[in-house]
Amino acid sequence: MSEPLIRCRDLTKHFRMGSEVVRALDGVSLDIARGEFVAIMGPSGSGKSTLMTMIGALDTPTSGDIIIDGTALAEASPSALADLRGRTIGFVFQQFNLLSRLSALDNVAMPQIYRRDAVADLRGKAIDCLKRVGLGDRMHHLPSEMSGGQQQRVAIARALVNDPLILLADEPTGALDSRTGAEVIALFQALNREGITIILVTHDAQVARAARRILRFRDGRIVADDVNTDVWTPAPSAA
Amino acid sequence: MRPLAALRLATSSLKAHKLRSALTILGIIIGVASVITMVAIGQGARQQIEEQVRALGTNVVMLLPGFNRSGPVRSSSGGTPLTDRDAAAIARRVSGVEVAAPIRQGSAQLIYAGRNWSSTVVGSTADIFVARDLTLAEGRKFSDRESRSPAKVAIIGQTVVKELFAGASPLGQTIRVNRVPMKVVGVLEAKGQNAMGQDQDDTVLVPLKAAQSRLLGGRSRGAGEVNMIAIKARRASLVGQVQTEVDALMRERQRLRPDQEAGFAVRSLSELMAVRTQTTNTMTGLLGAIASVALVVGGIGIMNIMLVSVTERTREIGLRMAVGARPEDILLQFLTEAGLLALIGGVIGVLLALALSLAIAQFAGWSVSIDPAIVLVSLLFSGGVGVVFGFYPARKAARLNPIEALRHD
Ligand SMILES: Nc1ncnc2c1ncn2[C@@H]1O[C@H](COP(=O)(O)OP(=O)(O)O)[C@@H](O)[C@H]1O
Ligand SMILES: [Mg+2]
């Protein structure tokens, strides 16, 4: 491995709350190579989500540099950042963030309308992604007609629709029971085997054991960076 | 984002809030429909006046006593009143004049077989037929002898025929004009309203001397005084020259010093009509301006609903940005929505205006004229209103920070 896919150097993020300054990130340096599966753990408020939004180019650090797939975020234009968010990175949120008016298929297809390149059969690609997460038979359901686990899988299909290099998942199982959570984790492992780099934030030690590398956060810093030798592999469920 | 995708997004979001969209569109409909209808009414009025001017003939010049006169005849500056001798002099000495008809007119009470009607009596010579483009429907004009004397003969207009004779033939009958019995020798062809909205068929034509000495006497009885002289130039191109020469001749006849203000005015009919047309234009502008306020209010409605929509959909905007939407994409999405609201309202507004204008023409009897240019301008204007009033909310959406928008609730 020469160049890491994700490189963070001395990242800080300060939030001003009245007269007080919250140091959400306080000097984080981190390299993640192509194809890694990294879990991030740590108490609430330790800066995990803040790091995810920085890597996801949704927010900018107070200081420090982020380079993703050779692109330095600080120097990138708004349009290049939009491209990065749409094409290189797929985001999965704890609260799914599906659009309630749209069917599962339309939710998955949503990122496609912002692509600037001409792609043949966008629709077919969206359908393939839904099938990939095991929802080929739920394409025309509205989010309100699906279970939490199904909604999260729609959100994952949406994150996959533009073939990202990186999947960022911030507590994706936080709103799910352990059985459906395990299904989602099995899906992530399968995706990782196909080469997608995954960063997963979780409170659940069992879920974290699905990754081969576990980072621990405290007060905006990385306090541990361990290799996980005891990888948990939940049985892939029939959808 | 491709325009088609933006359009699809906009329609689906408008459909998601049907009542809200319909009410916003209604605001634009009212605005566009009122602009077009108001302007159509104003332009209809103007067109009517222009037609009337054309019908009057553009080569007629009126010689009038000073405008701020105290009596019906006498001029304000104490100058000499106009007389039939002035008319004769003009006809004789001003080149390019076809006829100069002296006119003495006033109101008259008409009585025939117990029926009463008040009308306008016009005393003149046979030249008035040329000057005013009058034609006989039946009967005859005044003979030369009658023209020169206070003969008790009259030629009546269609309205008088209708009111006094109720369809029966008036020829040879005797009517009383201000108590004086006059024999009807002719009936005029109908002419309709003039530019001032007066009924030109409500008239009784009598020999000038009859009007002066028998029917409209008063102070100036026998003095040969007239209210005005209608002068017809041989060609439209001679009107200006005739005006100048009549002015010079009259100054000479009234022995005015060069610096002295004339107690008369020489006006071409098109000049008189121009004033009227100007007034109508002002009215059209005013109506249009008032109606435009409705359109602006409609635009504010769009802005209002778009602001609500941006606030409601902050999370959606954040999400779209998180999956690759550029600020321009968000801007385009909301502008399309606003523009679509305005355009739908504009199109329905145009249709409504067409229906309204037809209804007004039909039921109120006003003449209306829909100018395709105004329709186009209103459509563009309403589209513009949508874009202008939609721009602020759309830009507000496009400038949202993705993560703050995502966290919004
Ligand atoms: N937008 C914000 N404004 C102010 N403070 C914030 C904001 N986002 C996060 N923080 C603060 O930064 C710290 C780290 O938050 P976060 O990264 O969400 O923690 P975690 O995801 O590990 O629970 C917390 O103290 C939180 O209150
Ligand atoms: Mg968090």
Tab-separated table of C-alpha atoms in Angstrom, chain A:
chain	number	residue	atom	x	y	z
A	1	MET	CA	0.000	0.000	0.000
A	2	SER	CA	1.541	3.277	-1.005
A	3	GLU	CA	-0.851	6.218	-0.544
A	4	PRO	CA	-3.627	5.711	2.050
A	5	LEU	CA	-7.185	6.247	0.781
A	6	ILE	CA	-7.992	8.511	3.714
A	7	ARG	CA	-5.366	10.618	5.433
A	8	CYS	CA	-6.149	12.944	8.382
A	9	ARG	CA	-3.416	15.141	9.879
A	10	ASP	CA	-3.735	17.054	13.170
A	11	LEU	CA	-7.471	17.539	12.790
A	12	THR	CA	-9.165	19.867	15.238
A	13	LYS	CA	-12.746	21.006	15.279
A	14	HIS	CA	-13.861	23.626	17.761
A	15	PHE	CA	-17.437	24.623	18.363
A	16	ARG	CA	-18.115	27.914	20.045
A	17	MET	CA	-20.989	27.605	22.512
A	18	GLY	CA	-21.438	31.116	23.859
A	19	SER	CA	-18.234	31.941	25.677
A	20	GLU	CA	-17.159	28.317	25.884
A	21	VAL	CA	-15.212	26.485	23.195
A	22	VAL	CA	-15.966	22.770	22.736
A	23	ARG	CA	-13.023	20.844	21.289
A	24	ALA	CA	-14.923	18.126	19.447
A	25	LEU	CA	-11.704	17.010	17.719
A	26	ASP	CA	-8.442	17.761	19.408
A	27	GLY	CA	-5.561	16.678	17.199
A	28	VAL	CA	-6.590	13.571	15.264
A	29	SER	CA	-4.173	11.983	12.815
A	30	LEU	CA	-5.262	8.857	11.018
A	31	ASP	CA	-4.506	6.846	7.877
A	32	ILE	CA	-6.964	4.379	6.415
A	33	ALA	CA	-5.935	2.196	3.532
A	34	ARG	CA	-8.043	1.041	0.619
A	35	GLY	CA	-10.196	-1.944	1.560
A	36	GLU	CA	-10.002	-1.558	5.344
A	37	PHE	CA	-12.967	-2.142	7.652
A	38	VAL	CA	-12.562	0.215	10.633
A	39	ALA	CA	-14.853	0.483	13.658
A	40	ILE	CA	-14.816	3.595	15.858
A	41	MET	CA	-15.929	3.331	19.493
A	42	GLY	CA	-15.950	5.761	22.347
A	43	PRO	CA	-18.253	7.472	24.818
A	44	SER	CA	-20.971	9.832	23.697
A	45	GLY	CA	-19.591	13.274	22.867
A	46	SER	CA	-16.058	12.028	22.221
A	47	GLY	CA	-16.025	13.350	18.639
A	48	LYS	CA	-16.826	10.236	16.550
A	49	SER	CA	-19.625	11.824	14.544
A	50	THR	CA	-17.619	14.984	14.103
A	51	LEU	CA	-14.780	12.997	12.527
A	52	MET	CA	-17.257	11.243	10.220
A	53	THR	CA	-18.694	14.564	8.980
A	54	MET	CA	-15.155	15.835	8.327
A	55	ILE	CA	-14.196	12.737	6.305
A	56	GLY	CA	-17.570	12.864	4.557
A	57	ALA	CA	-16.853	16.474	3.455
A	58	LEU	CA	-20.066	17.609	5.114
A	59	ASP	CA	-18.232	20.052	7.379
A	60	THR	CA	-14.791	21.647	7.507
A	61	PRO	CA	-12.204	21.229	10.275
A	62	THR	CA	-10.998	24.193	12.318
A	63	SER	CA	-7.438	23.160	11.476
A	64	GLY	CA	-5.601	20.193	9.990
A	65	ASP	CA	-5.757	18.460	6.630
A	66	ILE	CA	-7.859	15.724	5.117
A	67	ILE	CA	-6.862	14.003	1.890
A	68	ILE	CA	-9.309	11.559	0.352
A	69	ASP	CA	-8.320	9.525	-2.678
A	70	GLY	CA	-5.680	12.151	-3.484
A	71	THR	CA	-7.993	15.164	-3.070
A	72	ALA	CA	-7.106	17.685	-0.352
A	73	LEU	CA	-10.511	18.784	0.971
A	74	ALA	CA	-9.311	22.213	2.113
A	75	GLU	CA	-8.367	23.132	-1.448
A	76	ALA	CA	-11.322	21.535	-3.239
A	77	SER	CA	-14.036	23.676	-4.853
A	78	PRO	CA	-17.650	23.371	-3.655
A	79	SER	CA	-18.407	21.496	-6.831
A	80	ALA	CA	-15.487	19.080	-6.343
A	81	LEU	CA	-16.680	18.500	-2.765
A	82	ALA	CA	-20.183	17.768	-4.042
A	83	ASP	CA	-18.707	15.269	-6.481
A	84	LEU	CA	-16.722	13.652	-3.679
A	85	ARG	CA	-19.844	13.327	-1.523
A	86	GLY	CA	-21.823	11.945	-4.419
A	87	ARG	CA	-19.284	9.648	-6.047
A	88	THR	CA	-16.428	8.677	-3.726
A	89	ILE	CA	-18.295	8.468	-0.438
A	90	GLY	CA	-21.502	6.812	0.623
A	91	PHE	CA	-23.057	7.930	3.909
A	92	VAL	CA	-25.309	5.798	6.112
A	93	PHE	CA	-27.008	7.583	8.996
A	94	GLN	CA	-28.387	6.306	12.266
A	95	GLN	CA	-31.805	7.775	11.427
A	96	PHE	CA	-31.817	6.403	7.821
A	97	ASN	CA	-32.762	9.833	6.395
A	98	LEU	CA	-35.029	8.507	3.682
A	99	LEU	CA	-37.429	10.859	1.880
A	100	SER	CA	-40.873	9.774	3.024
A	101	ARG	CA	-42.623	10.824	-0.211
A	102	LEU	CA	-40.442	8.594	-2.371
A	103	SER	CA	-40.594	4.851	-2.939
A	104	ALA	CA	-37.619	2.670	-1.958
A	105	LEU	CA	-36.424	2.687	-5.565
A	106	ASP	CA	-36.737	6.471	-5.934
A	107	ASN	CA	-34.853	6.963	-2.667
A	108	VAL	CA	-32.050	4.772	-3.958
A	109	ALA	CA	-32.035	6.560	-7.323
A	110	MET	CA	-31.967	10.030	-5.726
A	111	PRO	CA	-28.156	10.542	-5.796
A	112	GLN	CA	-28.087	9.634	-9.492
A	113	ILE	CA	-29.822	12.862	-10.597
A	114	TYR	CA	-26.814	14.852	-9.394
A	115	ARG	CA	-24.312	12.943	-11.545
A	116	ARG	CA	-22.844	14.960	-14.363
A	117	ASP	CA	-21.627	12.101	-16.506
A	118	ALA	CA	-23.871	10.236	-18.886
A	119	VAL	CA	-24.533	6.733	-17.573
A	120	ALA	CA	-26.473	4.084	-19.413
A	121	ASP	CA	-29.342	2.453	-17.500
A	122	LEU	CA	-29.315	4.414	-14.244
A	123	ARG	CA	-32.604	2.778	-13.321
A	124	GLY	CA	-31.182	-0.692	-13.702
A	125	LYS	CA	-28.272	0.244	-11.469
A	126	ALA	CA	-30.636	1.462	-8.732
A	127	ILE	CA	-32.654	-1.761	-8.995
A	128	ASP	CA	-29.441	-3.836	-8.762
A	129	CYS	CA	-28.452	-1.996	-5.569
A	130	LEU	CA	-31.846	-2.656	-3.994
A	131	LYS	CA	-31.531	-6.336	-4.936
A	132	ARG	CA	-27.999	-6.349	-3.507
A	133	VAL	CA	-29.382	-5.383	-0.071
A	134	GLY	CA	-32.121	-7.990	-0.418
A	135	LEU	CA	-35.054	-5.661	-1.163
A	136	GLY	CA	-35.761	-6.621	-4.780
A	137	ASP	CA	-39.361	-7.294	-3.780
A	138	ARG	CA	-39.915	-3.991	-1.955
A	139	MET	CA	-38.950	-1.524	-4.688
A	140	HIS	CA	-42.202	0.399	-4.776
A	141	HIS	CA	-42.871	0.516	-1.043
A	142	LEU	CA	-42.760	3.821	0.795
A	143	PRO	CA	-40.391	4.068	3.790
A	144	SER	CA	-43.429	4.147	6.109
A	145	GLU	CA	-44.426	0.720	4.760
A	146	MET	CA	-41.109	-0.873	5.759
A	147	SER	CA	-39.436	-2.039	8.977
A	148	GLY	CA	-36.450	-0.219	10.463
A	149	GLY	CA	-34.016	-2.850	9.168
A	150	GLN	CA	-35.511	-2.609	5.687
A	151	GLN	CA	-35.331	1.179	5.756
A	152	GLN	CA	-31.668	1.040	6.761
A	153	ARG	CA	-30.979	-1.349	3.913
A	154	VAL	CA	-32.664	1.079	1.498
A	155	ALA	CA	-30.333	3.760	2.886
A	156	ILE	CA	-27.344	1.471	2.306
A	157	ALA	CA	-28.481	0.789	-1.263
A	158	ARG	CA	-28.704	4.569	-1.752
A	159	ALA	CA	-25.141	4.943	-0.442
A	160	LEU	CA	-23.982	2.288	-2.926
A	161	VAL	CA	-25.768	3.519	-6.035
A	162	ASN	CA	-22.874	5.599	-7.372
A	163	ASP	CA	-20.234	2.912	-6.632
A	164	PRO	CA	-18.409	4.693	-3.807
A	165	LEU	CA	-14.921	3.802	-2.629
A	166	ILE	CA	-15.804	4.531	0.981
A	167	LEU	CA	-18.861	3.781	3.091
A	168	LEU	CA	-19.240	5.948	6.202
A	169	ALA	CA	-21.792	4.549	8.672
A	170	ASP	CA	-22.526	6.520	11.845
A	171	GLU	CA	-24.234	4.160	14.296
A	172	PRO	CA	-26.153	2.389	11.524
A	173	THR	CA	-27.449	-0.247	13.937
A	174	GLY	CA	-28.245	2.206	16.735
A	175	ALA	CA	-31.935	2.322	15.857
A	176	LEU	CA	-32.229	-1.413	15.106
A	177	ASP	CA	-32.754	-4.471	17.291
A	178	SER	CA	-29.785	-6.830	17.552
A	179	ARG	CA	-31.056	-9.367	15.018
A	180	THR	CA	-31.709	-6.809	12.228
A	181	GLY	CA	-28.512	-5.041	13.304
A	182	ALA	CA	-26.611	-8.270	12.684
A	183	GLU	CA	-28.136	-8.497	9.209
A	184	VAL	CA	-26.884	-4.998	8.399
A	185	ILE	CA	-23.413	-5.879	9.708
A	186	ALA	CA	-23.310	-9.020	7.576
A	187	LEU	CA	-24.141	-6.821	4.585
A	188	PHE	CA	-21.263	-4.460	5.423
A	189	GLN	CA	-18.838	-7.365	5.663
A	190	ALA	CA	-19.965	-8.638	2.290
A	191	LEU	CA	-19.502	-5.193	0.776
A	192	ASN	CA	-16.070	-4.909	2.365
A	193	ARG	CA	-15.083	-8.242	0.827
A	194	GLU	CA	-15.984	-6.693	-2.533
A	195	GLY	CA	-13.415	-3.965	-1.866
A	196	ILE	CA	-15.367	-1.071	-0.350
A	197	THR	CA	-13.563	0.693	2.479
A	198	ILE	CA	-15.857	0.949	5.503
A	199	ILE	CA	-15.762	3.164	8.584
A	200	LEU	CA	-18.384	2.270	11.122
A	201	VAL	CA	-19.173	4.142	14.336
A	202	THR	CA	-20.834	2.071	17.055
A	203	HIS	CA	-21.501	1.845	20.768
A	204	ASP	CA	-21.900	-1.887	20.570
A	205	ALA	CA	-18.679	-3.842	21.294
A	206	GLN	CA	-20.091	-6.891	19.482
A	207	VAL	CA	-20.779	-4.798	16.350
A	208	ALA	CA	-17.285	-3.300	16.565
A	209	ARG	CA	-15.812	-6.800	16.505
A	210	ALA	CA	-17.103	-7.140	12.945
A	211	ALA	CA	-14.226	-4.849	11.877
A	212	ARG	CA	-10.571	-5.825	11.582
A	213	ARG	CA	-9.393	-2.534	13.102
A	214	ILE	CA	-10.956	-0.765	16.094
A	215	LEU	CA	-10.286	2.898	17.026
A	216	ARG	CA	-11.252	4.222	20.455
A	217	PHE	CA	-12.067	7.903	20.977
A	218	ARG	CA	-12.037	9.995	24.142
A	219	ASP	CA	-12.355	13.777	24.406
A	220	GLY	CA	-11.689	14.365	20.743
A	221	ARG	CA	-8.609	12.163	20.544
A	222	ILE	CA	-7.776	8.670	19.428
A	223	VAL	CA	-6.752	6.770	22.565
A	224	ALA	CA	-6.397	3.314	21.035
A	225	ASP	CA	-5.908	1.893	17.531
A	226	ASP	CA	-6.049	-1.918	17.678
A	227	VAL	CA	-6.100	-4.767	15.222
A	228	ASN	CA	-9.037	-7.073	15.918
A	229	THR	CA	-8.018	-10.666	15.572
A	230	ASP	CA	-11.316	-12.059	16.836
A	231	VAL	CA	-13.557	-10.983	13.947
A	232	TRP	CA	-17.287	-11.562	14.500
A	233	THR	CA	-19.023	-12.795	11.379
A	234	PRO	CA	-22.815	-12.814	11.740
A	235	ALA	CA	-24.539	-15.348	9.526
A	236	PRO	CA	-25.777	-13.586	6.390
A	237	SER	CA	-29.549	-13.745	6.581
A	238	ALA	CA	-31.968	-14.554	3.879
A	239	ALA	CA	-33.642	-11.191	3.152
